[in-house]
């Protein structure tokens, strides 16, 4: 929920990896932060990495949103950007690192150099995070976005997040054990309920049979029956 650092840097395949970046303004002018590019690598030094997978490219296009369930989240402040990245099969079980280039600049008119775009499968199109009505700025995400101008009046940085670990198991063993125990307890409860129902049904049937026998045979088949003394004497 972005209230603090993640308690663990191990993520099961398909789970969401929350990522947040912020910038502290150096003046009274508000800065808006963008993630220009990101990539997963198998080493903290990209030059030594044996595997590389792009996450954000083309100056702010979240490429992983088109192939997985990843997306930017609505901004709470201009100097903050958040996204959920779906854990996918990349160097599973190994330590990996997320390298990102970030920029923060004074909010100006829209241009393709400062943007945050993610793909929305329901609409089958790229959407601009800050103003969906101007999503045409994301039209270059599937090709190559041109570089129009240099950043003016801002700051830039390269950050490395990690090490992270992608795990095959979607849940931790503790959670799985808890669910298994819960399932066993639920099954035991159902068994006891079935035993109680069967016992009550047997008692009911036996009671009905006993009453029927008493009324039909022992009491002559009707309530208030009294045997005739003459009939007994005669036969």
Coordinates of C-alpha atoms in Angstrom, one line a residue:
X1 CA 0.0 0.0 0.0
X2 CA 3.1 2.3 -0.3
X3 CA 3.0 3.1 3.4
X4 CA 6.5 1.9 3.8
X5 CA 9.2 -0.4 2.4
X6 CA 8.1 -3.9 1.4
X7 CA 8.7 -6.4 4.2
X8 CA 10.2 -8.8 1.7
X9 CA 12.0 -8.5 -1.7
X10 CA 10.9 -12.0 -2.8
X11 CA 7.8 -12.1 -5.1
X12 CA 5.9 -15.0 -6.4
X13 CA 5.1 -15.2 -10.1
X14 CA 2.0 -13.2 -10.9
X15 CA 2.1 -11.1 -7.7
X16 CA 2.4 -7.3 -7.8
X17 CA 5.7 -5.5 -7.1
X18 CA 4.9 -2.0 -5.9
X19 CA 7.4 0.6 -7.0
X20 CA 7.5 4.3 -5.9
X21 CA 9.8 7.2 -6.8
X22 CA 9.7 10.7 -5.4
X23 CA 11.7 13.9 -5.7
X24 CA 12.2 16.6 -3.2
X25 CA 11.9 20.0 -4.8
X26 CA 15.0 22.2 -4.6
X27 CA 12.9 25.4 -4.9
X28 CA 9.3 26.5 -4.5
X29 CA 8.5 25.5 -8.0
X30 CA 6.7 22.2 -8.3
X31 CA 8.5 19.4 -10.1
X32 CA 6.9 16.5 -11.9
X33 CA 8.8 13.2 -11.8
X34 CA 9.0 10.7 -14.7
X35 CA 10.6 7.3 -15.1
X36 CA 12.3 7.5 -18.5
X37 CA 13.5 4.0 -18.7
X38 CA 13.8 0.8 -16.6
X39 CA 15.2 -2.6 -17.1
X40 CA 15.7 -5.8 -15.1
X41 CA 19.2 -7.2 -15.0
X42 CA 20.9 -10.1 -13.3
X43 CA 23.7 -7.9 -11.9
X44 CA 24.0 -4.6 -10.1
X45 CA 26.4 -3.6 -12.9
X46 CA 24.6 -3.7 -16.2
X47 CA 27.9 -4.3 -18.0
X48 CA 28.3 -7.6 -16.2
X49 CA 24.7 -8.8 -16.5
X50 CA 24.0 -11.9 -18.5
X51 CA 20.3 -11.2 -19.0
X52 CA 18.5 -7.9 -19.6
X53 CA 14.7 -7.3 -19.9
X54 CA 13.3 -3.8 -20.6
X55 CA 10.4 -2.6 -18.4
X56 CA 10.0 1.0 -19.4
X57 CA 11.4 2.4 -22.7
X58 CA 10.8 5.1 -25.2
X59 CA 11.0 7.9 -22.6
X60 CA 8.2 6.7 -20.3
X61 CA 6.4 3.8 -22.0
X62 CA 5.6 1.0 -19.6
X63 CA 6.3 -1.9 -22.0
X64 CA 5.5 -4.5 -19.5
X65 CA 1.9 -3.3 -19.3
X66 CA 1.3 -4.7 -22.8
X67 CA 2.6 -8.2 -22.1
X68 CA 1.6 -8.4 -18.4
X69 CA -0.7 -7.0 -15.7
X70 CA 1.4 -3.9 -14.9
X71 CA 0.3 -0.3 -14.8
X72 CA 1.0 3.2 -13.5
X73 CA -1.2 4.3 -10.6
X74 CA -2.9 7.7 -10.4
X75 CA -0.6 10.4 -9.1
X76 CA -1.2 11.7 -5.6
X77 CA 1.3 14.4 -6.0
X78 CA 3.2 15.7 -9.1
X79 CA 6.6 14.9 -7.3
X80 CA 5.6 11.2 -6.9
X81 CA 5.1 8.4 -9.4
X82 CA 3.9 4.9 -8.5
X83 CA 3.3 1.7 -10.5
X84 CA 2.5 -2.0 -10.0
X85 CA 4.7 -4.4 -11.8
X86 CA 3.6 -8.0 -12.2
X87 CA 6.2 -10.5 -11.3
X88 CA 7.1 -12.5 -14.4
X89 CA 9.4 -15.3 -15.3
X90 CA 12.8 -13.7 -15.4
X91 CA 15.9 -15.3 -13.9
X92 CA 13.6 -17.2 -11.4
X93 CA 15.2 -17.9 -8.1
X94 CA 18.2 -15.6 -8.8
X95 CA 18.9 -12.1 -7.5
X96 CA 17.9 -9.4 -10.0
X97 CA 18.1 -5.7 -10.1
X98 CA 15.9 -2.9 -11.5
X99 CA 17.9 -0.1 -13.1
X100 CA 15.9 3.1 -13.8
X101 CA 16.6 6.5 -15.2
X102 CA 14.5 9.2 -13.7
X103 CA 13.9 12.9 -14.5
X104 CA 12.0 15.6 -12.6
X105 CA 11.3 18.9 -14.3
X106 CA 9.0 21.9 -14.1
X107 CA 5.5 21.1 -15.4
X108 CA 5.2 22.5 -18.9
X109 CA 3.2 21.8 -22.0
X110 CA 3.0 18.2 -23.1
X111 CA 5.8 16.7 -25.1
X112 CA 6.9 13.1 -25.9
X113 CA 10.0 13.5 -23.8
X114 CA 8.2 13.8 -20.5
X115 CA 5.4 11.3 -20.3
X116 CA 4.1 8.2 -18.4
X117 CA 2.2 5.8 -20.7
X118 CA 0.7 2.4 -20.0
X119 CA -1.3 0.0 -22.2
X120 CA -4.9 -0.5 -21.3
X121 CA -6.1 -3.9 -22.7
X122 CA -9.8 -3.1 -22.3
X123 CA -9.4 -0.1 -24.6
X124 CA -6.6 -1.7 -26.7
X125 CA -4.6 1.5 -26.6
X126 CA -1.8 3.3 -24.8
X127 CA -3.0 5.9 -22.2
X128 CA -1.3 8.9 -20.8
X129 CA -1.2 8.8 -17.0
X130 CA -1.5 12.6 -16.4
X131 CA -4.1 13.4 -19.1
X132 CA -5.8 10.6 -21.0
X133 CA -7.3 13.1 -23.4
X134 CA -3.8 13.7 -24.8
X135 CA -2.9 10.0 -25.1
X136 CA -1.7 10.7 -28.7
X137 CA 1.7 11.4 -27.0
X138 CA 1.9 7.6 -26.4
X139 CA 1.3 6.6 -30.0
X140 CA 5.0 6.1 -30.5
X141 CA 5.3 3.5 -27.7
X142 CA 5.1 0.6 -30.2
X143 CA 7.8 2.1 -32.4
X144 CA 10.4 4.7 -31.5
X145 CA 9.6 8.0 -29.8
X146 CA 11.6 10.9 -31.2
X147 CA 13.8 13.1 -28.9
X148 CA 12.5 16.6 -29.3
X149 CA 14.3 18.7 -26.7
X150 CA 16.6 18.6 -23.7
X151 CA 15.3 18.8 -20.2
X152 CA 15.2 22.4 -18.9
X153 CA 15.1 23.4 -15.2
X154 CA 15.1 19.9 -13.7
X155 CA 17.1 17.1 -12.2
X156 CA 17.9 13.6 -13.4
X157 CA 19.2 10.4 -11.7
X158 CA 20.0 6.8 -12.2
X159 CA 18.7 4.5 -9.5
X160 CA 19.1 0.8 -8.8
X161 CA 16.5 -1.2 -6.9
X162 CA 17.3 -4.7 -5.5
X163 CA 18.2 -7.3 -5.2
X164 CA 14.8 -8.8 -5.9
X165 CA 13.9 -12.5 -6.4
X166 CA 11.2 -13.9 -8.5
X167 CA 9.8 -17.2 -7.1
X168 CA 7.9 -20.0 -8.8
X169 CA 5.6 -20.3 -5.9
X170 CA 2.8 -17.7 -6.0
X171 CA 2.5 -17.9 -2.2
X172 CA 4.8 -18.3 0.7
X173 CA 4.9 -21.7 2.4
X174 CA 3.5 -20.2 5.6
X175 CA 0.4 -18.9 3.8
X176 CA 0.0 -22.2 2.0
X177 CA 0.2 -24.1 5.3
X178 CA -2.4 -21.8 6.9
X179 CA -4.7 -22.4 4.0
X180 CA -4.2 -26.2 4.2
X181 CA -4.9 -26.2 7.9
X182 CA -8.0 -24.2 7.3
X183 CA -9.2 -26.6 4.6
X184 CA -8.6 -29.6 6.9
X185 CA -10.5 -27.9 9.7
X186 CA -13.4 -27.1 7.3
X187 CA -13.5 -30.7 6.1
X188 CA -13.5 -32.1 9.7
X189 CA -16.4 -29.7 10.5
X190 CA -18.4 -31.0 7.5
X191 CA -17.8 -34.6 8.5
X192 CA -19.1 -34.0 12.1
X193 CA -22.1 -32.2 10.7
X194 CA -22.9 -35.2 8.4
X195 CA -22.5 -37.6 11.4
X196 CA -25.0 -35.5 13.4
X197 CA -27.5 -35.3 10.6
X198 CA -27.3 -39.1 10.0
X199 CA -27.7 -39.8 13.8
X200 CA -30.8 -37.5 14.0
X201 CA -32.3 -39.1 10.9
X202 CA -31.8 -42.6 12.4
X203 CA -33.4 -41.7 15.7
X204 CA -36.3 -40.1 13.9
X205 CA -36.9 -43.2 11.7
X206 CA -36.6 -45.5 14.7
X207 CA -39.1 -43.4 16.6
X208 CA -41.6 -43.5 13.8
X209 CA -41.3 -47.2 13.4
X210 CA -41.8 -47.8 17.1
X211 CA -44.9 -45.5 17.3
X212 CA -46.3 -47.2 14.1
X213 CA -45.8 -50.7 15.6
X214 CA -47.4 -49.6 18.8
X215 CA -50.5 -48.1 17.1
X216 CA -50.9 -50.7 14.4
X217 CA -50.2 -54.0 16.3
X218 CA -50.0 -53.5 20.0
X219 CA -53.1 -51.2 20.3
X220 CA -55.1 -52.9 17.5
X221 CA -54.5 -50.3 14.8
X222 CA -56.5 -47.4 16.4
X223 CA -56.3 -45.2 19.4
X224 CA -58.6 -45.9 22.3
X225 CA -59.1 -49.5 21.3
X226 CA -60.4 -51.9 24.0
X227 CA -60.7 -55.6 23.3
X228 CA -64.2 -57.1 23.5
X229 CA -64.7 -59.5 26.4
X230 CA -67.4 -61.3 24.5
X231 CA -65.2 -61.8 21.4
X232 CA -62.4 -63.2 23.6
X233 CA -64.8 -65.5 25.4
X234 CA -66.4 -66.7 22.1
X235 CA -63.1 -67.7 20.5

